[in-house]
């Protein structure tokens, strides 16, 4: 106990002074302006993310000066110019199939293949440096992603790779220290948004007590990012990610600090705006970006008519998953402050967490299940999705609410796992797709409330889906059709294999 107290005291001293956040670097669209627009709108590359990830051979100023002199008004001329001035990322290769391994052994063998190091970045490139090693999801996703990584690390840890867990905890903390938050992913074009705030869960995977004060300082900085502007809000007002309901209750929503087309989906966003002249372009872009911050990009959950992306209104919801995770963050900060001998901080964040839990039980409950709060209608909506499991995961629900939510989830459980929604819109976060993080959240949430029959049913069904595809193709995929137990589909890009969070959740469920 004395040794632990000394370690925590030393840790607190080292963590006391938070570094000043850096000025965020500009994204490729911001750096290359007219050139970037021309490349994306001409569809020079089938995947808009390709040029967003390209590495310039010289300074942006020199490239733009050359572009101004270039007769690049045809696609071939423009391609020649781009290929002369940028290193274009190669089409990602699938991880090589490792023959004659069990699924568990295969996952253990995949971590080194998905591990990267990026301590320096070429000038003008979109990548963000990280001090330690990290795991990427795979496929077109060449960088570290925020909420993906928590679910990935569940498996990394169970594979006995605590060294890699500790590295990634440091990496995430470094992003908060440099930018004031964890971006969606480690690219400049992701810096204007975050993702579901799971750093408190990632940080809790560390087994190094000497870093507790540093991790808690970083958690408090992340909390401040999500709550920015909250202190001046009047009832019924919103500011960035903070919202105050008409009765004064404080909650959060998904947001993005930019309102232009996403760099990585530039052509798709611009085309949608062109096809929707009745909508304010800036608001449309903001809602698309906010959905990307949610991680559910895209889903009928965010669509006004449940079908058309043109009706997206993500910023008009206080999301149930987000607020459940914010409660978890506030609880974690309170516990850390208590362990670090800071009772005032512990009391303040305990009060915040209690107020948020009460708000979720009251305002994000529609009488049958937990749902998003519609900021225009001023009540929880009737849209049922797997997100209703988050208050169970965070242990916010009352016993009666947990029982009702379990009943509401039952229709979402198929032979291959838990469906995301009941609507087949063609978007990837909709029926019939199932996603690894939602399986984990639901399984753990149900187990918290003693609903082990359904939890075990989901776990068994998900493992069957993953095992079936692994036997058939040797691959682990980003998402699965859990109705027909086959690869998932829909969305802006093809199903990817690799795949970080599928590997992680599957590996974790195999040892539970």
PDB file of C-alpha atoms in Angstrom, residues 186-358:
ATOM      1  CA  UNK A 186      -5.092   9.615 -36.955  1.00  0.00           C
ATOM      2  CA  UNK A 187      -5.464  11.787 -40.042  1.00  0.00           C
ATOM      3  CA  UNK A 188      -5.567  15.565 -40.264  1.00  0.00           C
ATOM      4  CA  UNK A 189      -8.964  15.356 -41.923  1.00  0.00           C
ATOM      5  CA  UNK A 190     -10.391  13.640 -38.842  1.00  0.00           C
ATOM      6  CA  UNK A 191      -9.289  16.325 -36.360  1.00  0.00           C
ATOM      7  CA  UNK A 192     -12.539  18.307 -36.473  1.00  0.00           C
ATOM      8  CA  UNK A 193     -14.464  15.447 -34.906  1.00  0.00           C
ATOM      9  CA  UNK A 194     -14.059  12.660 -32.397  1.00  0.00           C
ATOM     10  CA  UNK A 195     -15.905   9.352 -32.000  1.00  0.00           C
ATOM     11  CA  UNK A 196     -17.859   7.665 -29.187  1.00  0.00           C
ATOM     12  CA  UNK A 197     -15.753   8.572 -26.115  1.00  0.00           C
ATOM     13  CA  UNK A 198     -14.258   5.272 -24.990  1.00  0.00           C
ATOM     14  CA  UNK A 199     -10.863   6.512 -23.776  1.00  0.00           C
ATOM     15  CA  UNK A 200     -11.969   5.799 -20.216  1.00  0.00           C
ATOM     16  CA  UNK A 201     -12.376   2.148 -21.216  1.00  0.00           C
ATOM     17  CA  UNK A 202      -9.092   2.091 -23.125  1.00  0.00           C
ATOM     18  CA  UNK A 203      -7.233   3.754 -20.238  1.00  0.00           C
ATOM     19  CA  UNK A 204      -8.689   1.213 -17.803  1.00  0.00           C
ATOM     20  CA  UNK A 205      -6.928  -1.570 -19.737  1.00  0.00           C
ATOM     21  CA  UNK A 206      -3.558  -0.215 -18.562  1.00  0.00           C
ATOM     22  CA  UNK A 207      -1.860  -2.134 -15.778  1.00  0.00           C
ATOM     23  CA  UNK A 208       0.663   0.586 -14.985  1.00  0.00           C
ATOM     24  CA  UNK A 209      -0.397   2.420 -11.782  1.00  0.00           C
ATOM     25  CA  UNK A 210       2.291   5.068 -12.287  1.00  0.00           C
ATOM     26  CA  UNK A 211       0.350   6.472 -15.246  1.00  0.00           C
ATOM     27  CA  UNK A 212      -2.982   6.905 -13.437  1.00  0.00           C
ATOM     28  CA  UNK A 213      -2.634  10.653 -12.860  1.00  0.00           C
ATOM     29  CA  UNK A 214      -1.590  11.233 -16.462  1.00  0.00           C
ATOM     30  CA  UNK A 215      -4.483   9.184 -17.772  1.00  0.00           C
ATOM     31  CA  UNK A 216      -6.937  10.966 -15.508  1.00  0.00           C
ATOM     32  CA  UNK A 217      -5.663  14.391 -16.565  1.00  0.00           C
ATOM     33  CA  UNK A 218      -6.190  13.346 -20.170  1.00  0.00           C
ATOM     34  CA  UNK A 219      -9.672  12.051 -19.391  1.00  0.00           C
ATOM     35  CA  UNK A 220     -10.588  15.382 -17.827  1.00  0.00           C
ATOM     36  CA  UNK A 221      -9.305  17.182 -20.923  1.00  0.00           C
ATOM     37  CA  UNK A 222     -11.458  14.951 -23.109  1.00  0.00           C
ATOM     38  CA  UNK A 223     -14.459  15.638 -20.895  1.00  0.00           C
ATOM     39  CA  UNK A 224     -13.861  19.368 -21.299  1.00  0.00           C
ATOM     40  CA  UNK A 225     -13.810  18.921 -25.087  1.00  0.00           C
ATOM     41  CA  UNK A 226     -17.214  17.242 -25.084  1.00  0.00           C
ATOM     42  CA  UNK A 227     -18.688  19.799 -22.673  1.00  0.00           C
ATOM     43  CA  UNK A 228     -17.248  22.911 -24.366  1.00  0.00           C
ATOM     44  CA  UNK A 229     -19.808  25.731 -24.288  1.00  0.00           C
ATOM     45  CA  UNK A 230     -22.074  24.001 -21.770  1.00  0.00           C
ATOM     46  CA  UNK A 231     -21.564  26.564 -19.024  1.00  0.00           C
ATOM     47  CA  UNK A 232     -23.238  29.383 -20.997  1.00  0.00           C
ATOM     48  CA  UNK A 233     -26.189  27.404 -22.349  1.00  0.00           C
ATOM     49  CA  UNK A 234     -29.708  28.446 -21.445  1.00  0.00           C
ATOM     50  CA  UNK A 235     -32.620  25.965 -21.448  1.00  0.00           C
ATOM     51  CA  UNK A 236     -33.324  24.743 -24.974  1.00  0.00           C
ATOM     52  CA  UNK A 237     -29.938  25.834 -26.378  1.00  0.00           C
ATOM     53  CA  UNK A 238     -27.064  23.870 -27.906  1.00  0.00           C
ATOM     54  CA  UNK A 239     -23.370  24.647 -28.363  1.00  0.00           C
ATOM     55  CA  UNK A 240     -21.186  22.289 -30.340  1.00  0.00           C
ATOM     56  CA  UNK A 241     -21.505  18.905 -28.571  1.00  0.00           C
ATOM     57  CA  UNK A 242     -23.318  20.175 -25.453  1.00  0.00           C
ATOM     58  CA  UNK A 243     -27.096  20.553 -25.268  1.00  0.00           C
ATOM     59  CA  UNK A 244     -29.370  21.834 -22.539  1.00  0.00           C
ATOM     60  CA  UNK A 245     -32.932  20.558 -22.601  1.00  0.00           C
ATOM     61  CA  UNK A 246     -35.910  22.867 -21.907  1.00  0.00           C
ATOM     62  CA  UNK A 247     -35.954  21.794 -18.242  1.00  0.00           C
ATOM     63  CA  UNK A 248     -32.250  22.669 -17.851  1.00  0.00           C
ATOM     64  CA  UNK A 249     -30.928  19.092 -18.120  1.00  0.00           C
ATOM     65  CA  UNK A 250     -27.448  18.910 -19.643  1.00  0.00           C
ATOM     66  CA  UNK A 251     -26.684  16.228 -22.246  1.00  0.00           C
ATOM     67  CA  UNK A 252     -24.501  15.733 -25.331  1.00  0.00           C
ATOM     68  CA  UNK A 253     -24.880  15.257 -29.062  1.00  0.00           C
ATOM     69  CA  UNK A 254     -22.613  14.301 -31.948  1.00  0.00           C
ATOM     70  CA  UNK A 255     -21.099  17.195 -33.885  1.00  0.00           C
ATOM     71  CA  UNK A 256     -18.235  18.190 -36.160  1.00  0.00           C
ATOM     72  CA  UNK A 257     -16.426  21.509 -36.068  1.00  0.00           C
ATOM     73  CA  UNK A 258     -16.360  21.702 -39.882  1.00  0.00           C
ATOM     74  CA  UNK A 259     -19.295  22.080 -42.262  1.00  0.00           C
ATOM     75  CA  UNK A 260     -17.777  21.259 -45.649  1.00  0.00           C
ATOM     76  CA  UNK A 261     -17.514  17.922 -47.513  1.00  0.00           C
ATOM     77  CA  UNK A 262     -15.492  15.285 -45.707  1.00  0.00           C
ATOM     78  CA  UNK A 263     -12.021  14.948 -47.235  1.00  0.00           C
ATOM     79  CA  UNK A 264     -12.296  11.154 -47.316  1.00  0.00           C
ATOM     80  CA  UNK A 265     -15.773  11.241 -48.958  1.00  0.00           C
ATOM     81  CA  UNK A 266     -15.535  14.565 -50.740  1.00  0.00           C
ATOM     82  CA  UNK A 267     -17.192  13.632 -54.023  1.00  0.00           C
ATOM     83  CA  UNK A 268     -20.007  11.714 -52.342  1.00  0.00           C
ATOM     84  CA  UNK A 269     -20.859  14.565 -49.964  1.00  0.00           C
ATOM     85  CA  UNK A 270     -20.707  17.248 -52.649  1.00  0.00           C
ATOM     86  CA  UNK A 271     -22.858  15.191 -55.025  1.00  0.00           C
ATOM     87  CA  UNK A 272     -25.474  14.623 -52.327  1.00  0.00           C
ATOM     88  CA  UNK A 273     -25.644  18.363 -51.662  1.00  0.00           C
ATOM     89  CA  UNK A 274     -26.008  19.071 -55.379  1.00  0.00           C
ATOM     90  CA  UNK A 275     -28.886  16.586 -55.548  1.00  0.00           C
ATOM     91  CA  UNK A 276     -30.599  18.184 -52.549  1.00  0.00           C
ATOM     92  CA  UNK A 277     -30.965  21.889 -53.398  1.00  0.00           C
ATOM     93  CA  UNK A 278     -33.712  22.358 -50.815  1.00  0.00           C
ATOM     94  CA  UNK A 279     -31.285  21.666 -47.958  1.00  0.00           C
ATOM     95  CA  UNK A 280     -28.771  24.102 -46.552  1.00  0.00           C
ATOM     96  CA  UNK A 281     -25.465  22.689 -47.807  1.00  0.00           C
ATOM     97  CA  UNK A 282     -23.508  23.570 -44.685  1.00  0.00           C
ATOM     98  CA  UNK A 283     -26.041  21.940 -42.390  1.00  0.00           C
ATOM     99  CA  UNK A 284     -26.144  18.839 -44.586  1.00  0.00           C
ATOM    100  CA  UNK A 285     -22.359  18.527 -44.426  1.00  0.00           C
ATOM    101  CA  UNK A 286     -22.404  19.071 -40.664  1.00  0.00           C
ATOM    102  CA  UNK A 287     -24.983  16.308 -40.180  1.00  0.00           C
ATOM    103  CA  UNK A 288     -23.015  13.911 -42.379  1.00  0.00           C
ATOM    104  CA  UNK A 289     -19.881  14.670 -40.402  1.00  0.00           C
ATOM    105  CA  UNK A 290     -21.697  14.315 -37.083  1.00  0.00           C
ATOM    106  CA  UNK A 291     -22.854  10.855 -38.156  1.00  0.00           C
ATOM    107  CA  UNK A 292     -19.219  10.017 -38.858  1.00  0.00           C
ATOM    108  CA  UNK A 293     -18.409  11.145 -35.307  1.00  0.00           C
ATOM    109  CA  UNK A 294     -21.092   8.775 -34.023  1.00  0.00           C
ATOM    110  CA  UNK A 295     -19.385   5.838 -35.733  1.00  0.00           C
ATOM    111  CA  UNK A 296     -22.765   4.931 -37.265  1.00  0.00           C
ATOM    112  CA  UNK A 297     -22.024   6.283 -40.722  1.00  0.00           C
ATOM    113  CA  UNK A 298     -24.603   5.803 -41.948  1.00  0.00           C
ATOM    114  CA  UNK A 299     -27.885   4.587 -40.471  1.00  0.00           C
ATOM    115  CA  UNK A 300     -31.623   5.135 -40.728  1.00  0.00           C
ATOM    116  CA  UNK A 301     -31.255   6.114 -37.069  1.00  0.00           C
ATOM    117  CA  UNK A 302     -30.130   9.578 -38.224  1.00  0.00           C
ATOM    118  CA  UNK A 303     -32.453   9.987 -41.225  1.00  0.00           C
ATOM    119  CA  UNK A 304     -35.576  12.126 -41.088  1.00  0.00           C
ATOM    120  CA  UNK A 305     -37.490   9.777 -43.372  1.00  0.00           C
ATOM    121  CA  UNK A 306     -35.601   6.634 -42.318  1.00  0.00           C
ATOM    122  CA  UNK A 307     -34.459   6.019 -45.906  1.00  0.00           C
ATOM    123  CA  UNK A 308     -32.784   8.922 -47.671  1.00  0.00           C
ATOM    124  CA  UNK A 309     -29.368  10.254 -46.726  1.00  0.00           C
ATOM    125  CA  UNK A 310     -30.541  13.669 -47.889  1.00  0.00           C
ATOM    126  CA  UNK A 311     -32.780  13.836 -44.784  1.00  0.00           C
ATOM    127  CA  UNK A 312     -29.960  13.259 -42.300  1.00  0.00           C
ATOM    128  CA  UNK A 313     -30.293  15.241 -39.049  1.00  0.00           C
ATOM    129  CA  UNK A 314     -27.703  13.752 -36.689  1.00  0.00           C
ATOM    130  CA  UNK A 315     -27.077  16.999 -34.819  1.00  0.00           C
ATOM    131  CA  UNK A 316     -30.731  17.143 -33.718  1.00  0.00           C
ATOM    132  CA  UNK A 317     -30.423  14.185 -31.357  1.00  0.00           C
ATOM    133  CA  UNK A 318     -29.011  13.780 -27.868  1.00  0.00           C
ATOM    134  CA  UNK A 319     -27.762  10.269 -28.571  1.00  0.00           C
ATOM    135  CA  UNK A 320     -28.313   7.471 -26.077  1.00  0.00           C
ATOM    136  CA  UNK A 321     -24.978   5.736 -26.738  1.00  0.00           C
ATOM    137  CA  UNK A 322     -22.996   8.971 -26.433  1.00  0.00           C
ATOM    138  CA  UNK A 323     -24.607   9.994 -23.161  1.00  0.00           C
ATOM    139  CA  UNK A 324     -24.176   6.524 -21.690  1.00  0.00           C
ATOM    140  CA  UNK A 325     -20.447   6.667 -22.472  1.00  0.00           C
ATOM    141  CA  UNK A 326     -20.221  10.199 -21.048  1.00  0.00           C
ATOM    142  CA  UNK A 327     -21.694   8.814 -17.818  1.00  0.00           C
ATOM    143  CA  UNK A 328     -19.031   6.119 -17.842  1.00  0.00           C
ATOM    144  CA  UNK A 329     -16.327   8.731 -18.378  1.00  0.00           C
ATOM    145  CA  UNK A 330     -17.606  10.850 -15.499  1.00  0.00           C
ATOM    146  CA  UNK A 331     -17.724   7.824 -13.204  1.00  0.00           C
ATOM    147  CA  UNK A 332     -14.190   6.852 -14.188  1.00  0.00           C
ATOM    148  CA  UNK A 333     -12.857  10.360 -13.531  1.00  0.00           C
ATOM    149  CA  UNK A 334     -14.541  10.399 -10.116  1.00  0.00           C
ATOM    150  CA  UNK A 335     -12.993   7.031  -9.198  1.00  0.00           C
ATOM    151  CA  UNK A 336      -9.564   8.108 -10.428  1.00  0.00           C
ATOM    152  CA  UNK A 337      -9.732  11.375  -8.493  1.00  0.00           C
ATOM    153  CA  UNK A 338     -10.644   9.465  -5.356  1.00  0.00           C
ATOM    154  CA  UNK A 339      -7.687   7.109  -5.855  1.00  0.00           C
ATOM    155  CA  UNK A 340      -5.401  10.095  -6.414  1.00  0.00           C
ATOM    156  CA  UNK A 341      -6.514  11.808  -3.201  1.00  0.00           C
ATOM    157  CA  UNK A 342      -8.563  14.602  -4.781  1.00  0.00           C
ATOM    158  CA  UNK A 343     -11.941  14.492  -2.969  1.00  0.00           C
ATOM    159  CA  UNK A 344     -13.223  17.747  -4.495  1.00  0.00           C
ATOM    160  CA  UNK A 345     -12.770  16.407  -8.021  1.00  0.00           C
ATOM    161  CA  UNK A 346     -14.249  13.055  -7.016  1.00  0.00           C
ATOM    162  CA  UNK A 347     -17.344  14.732  -5.567  1.00  0.00           C
ATOM    163  CA  UNK A 348     -17.809  17.013  -8.578  1.00  0.00           C
ATOM    164  CA  UNK A 349     -17.658  14.204 -11.118  1.00  0.00           C
ATOM    165  CA  UNK A 350     -19.773  11.882  -8.994  1.00  0.00           C
ATOM    166  CA  UNK A 351     -22.444  14.586  -9.025  1.00  0.00           C
ATOM    167  CA  UNK A 352     -22.091  14.989 -12.807  1.00  0.00           C
ATOM    168  CA  UNK A 353     -22.442  11.249 -13.340  1.00  0.00           C
ATOM    169  CA  UNK A 354     -25.475  11.012 -11.048  1.00  0.00           C
ATOM    170  CA  UNK A 355     -27.212  13.883 -12.826  1.00  0.00           C
ATOM    171  CA  UNK A 356     -26.527  12.344 -16.221  1.00  0.00           C
ATOM    172  CA  UNK A 357     -27.785   8.913 -15.163  1.00  0.00           C
ATOM    173  CA  UNK A 358     -31.013  10.467 -13.899  1.00  0.00           C
TER     174      UNK A 358
END
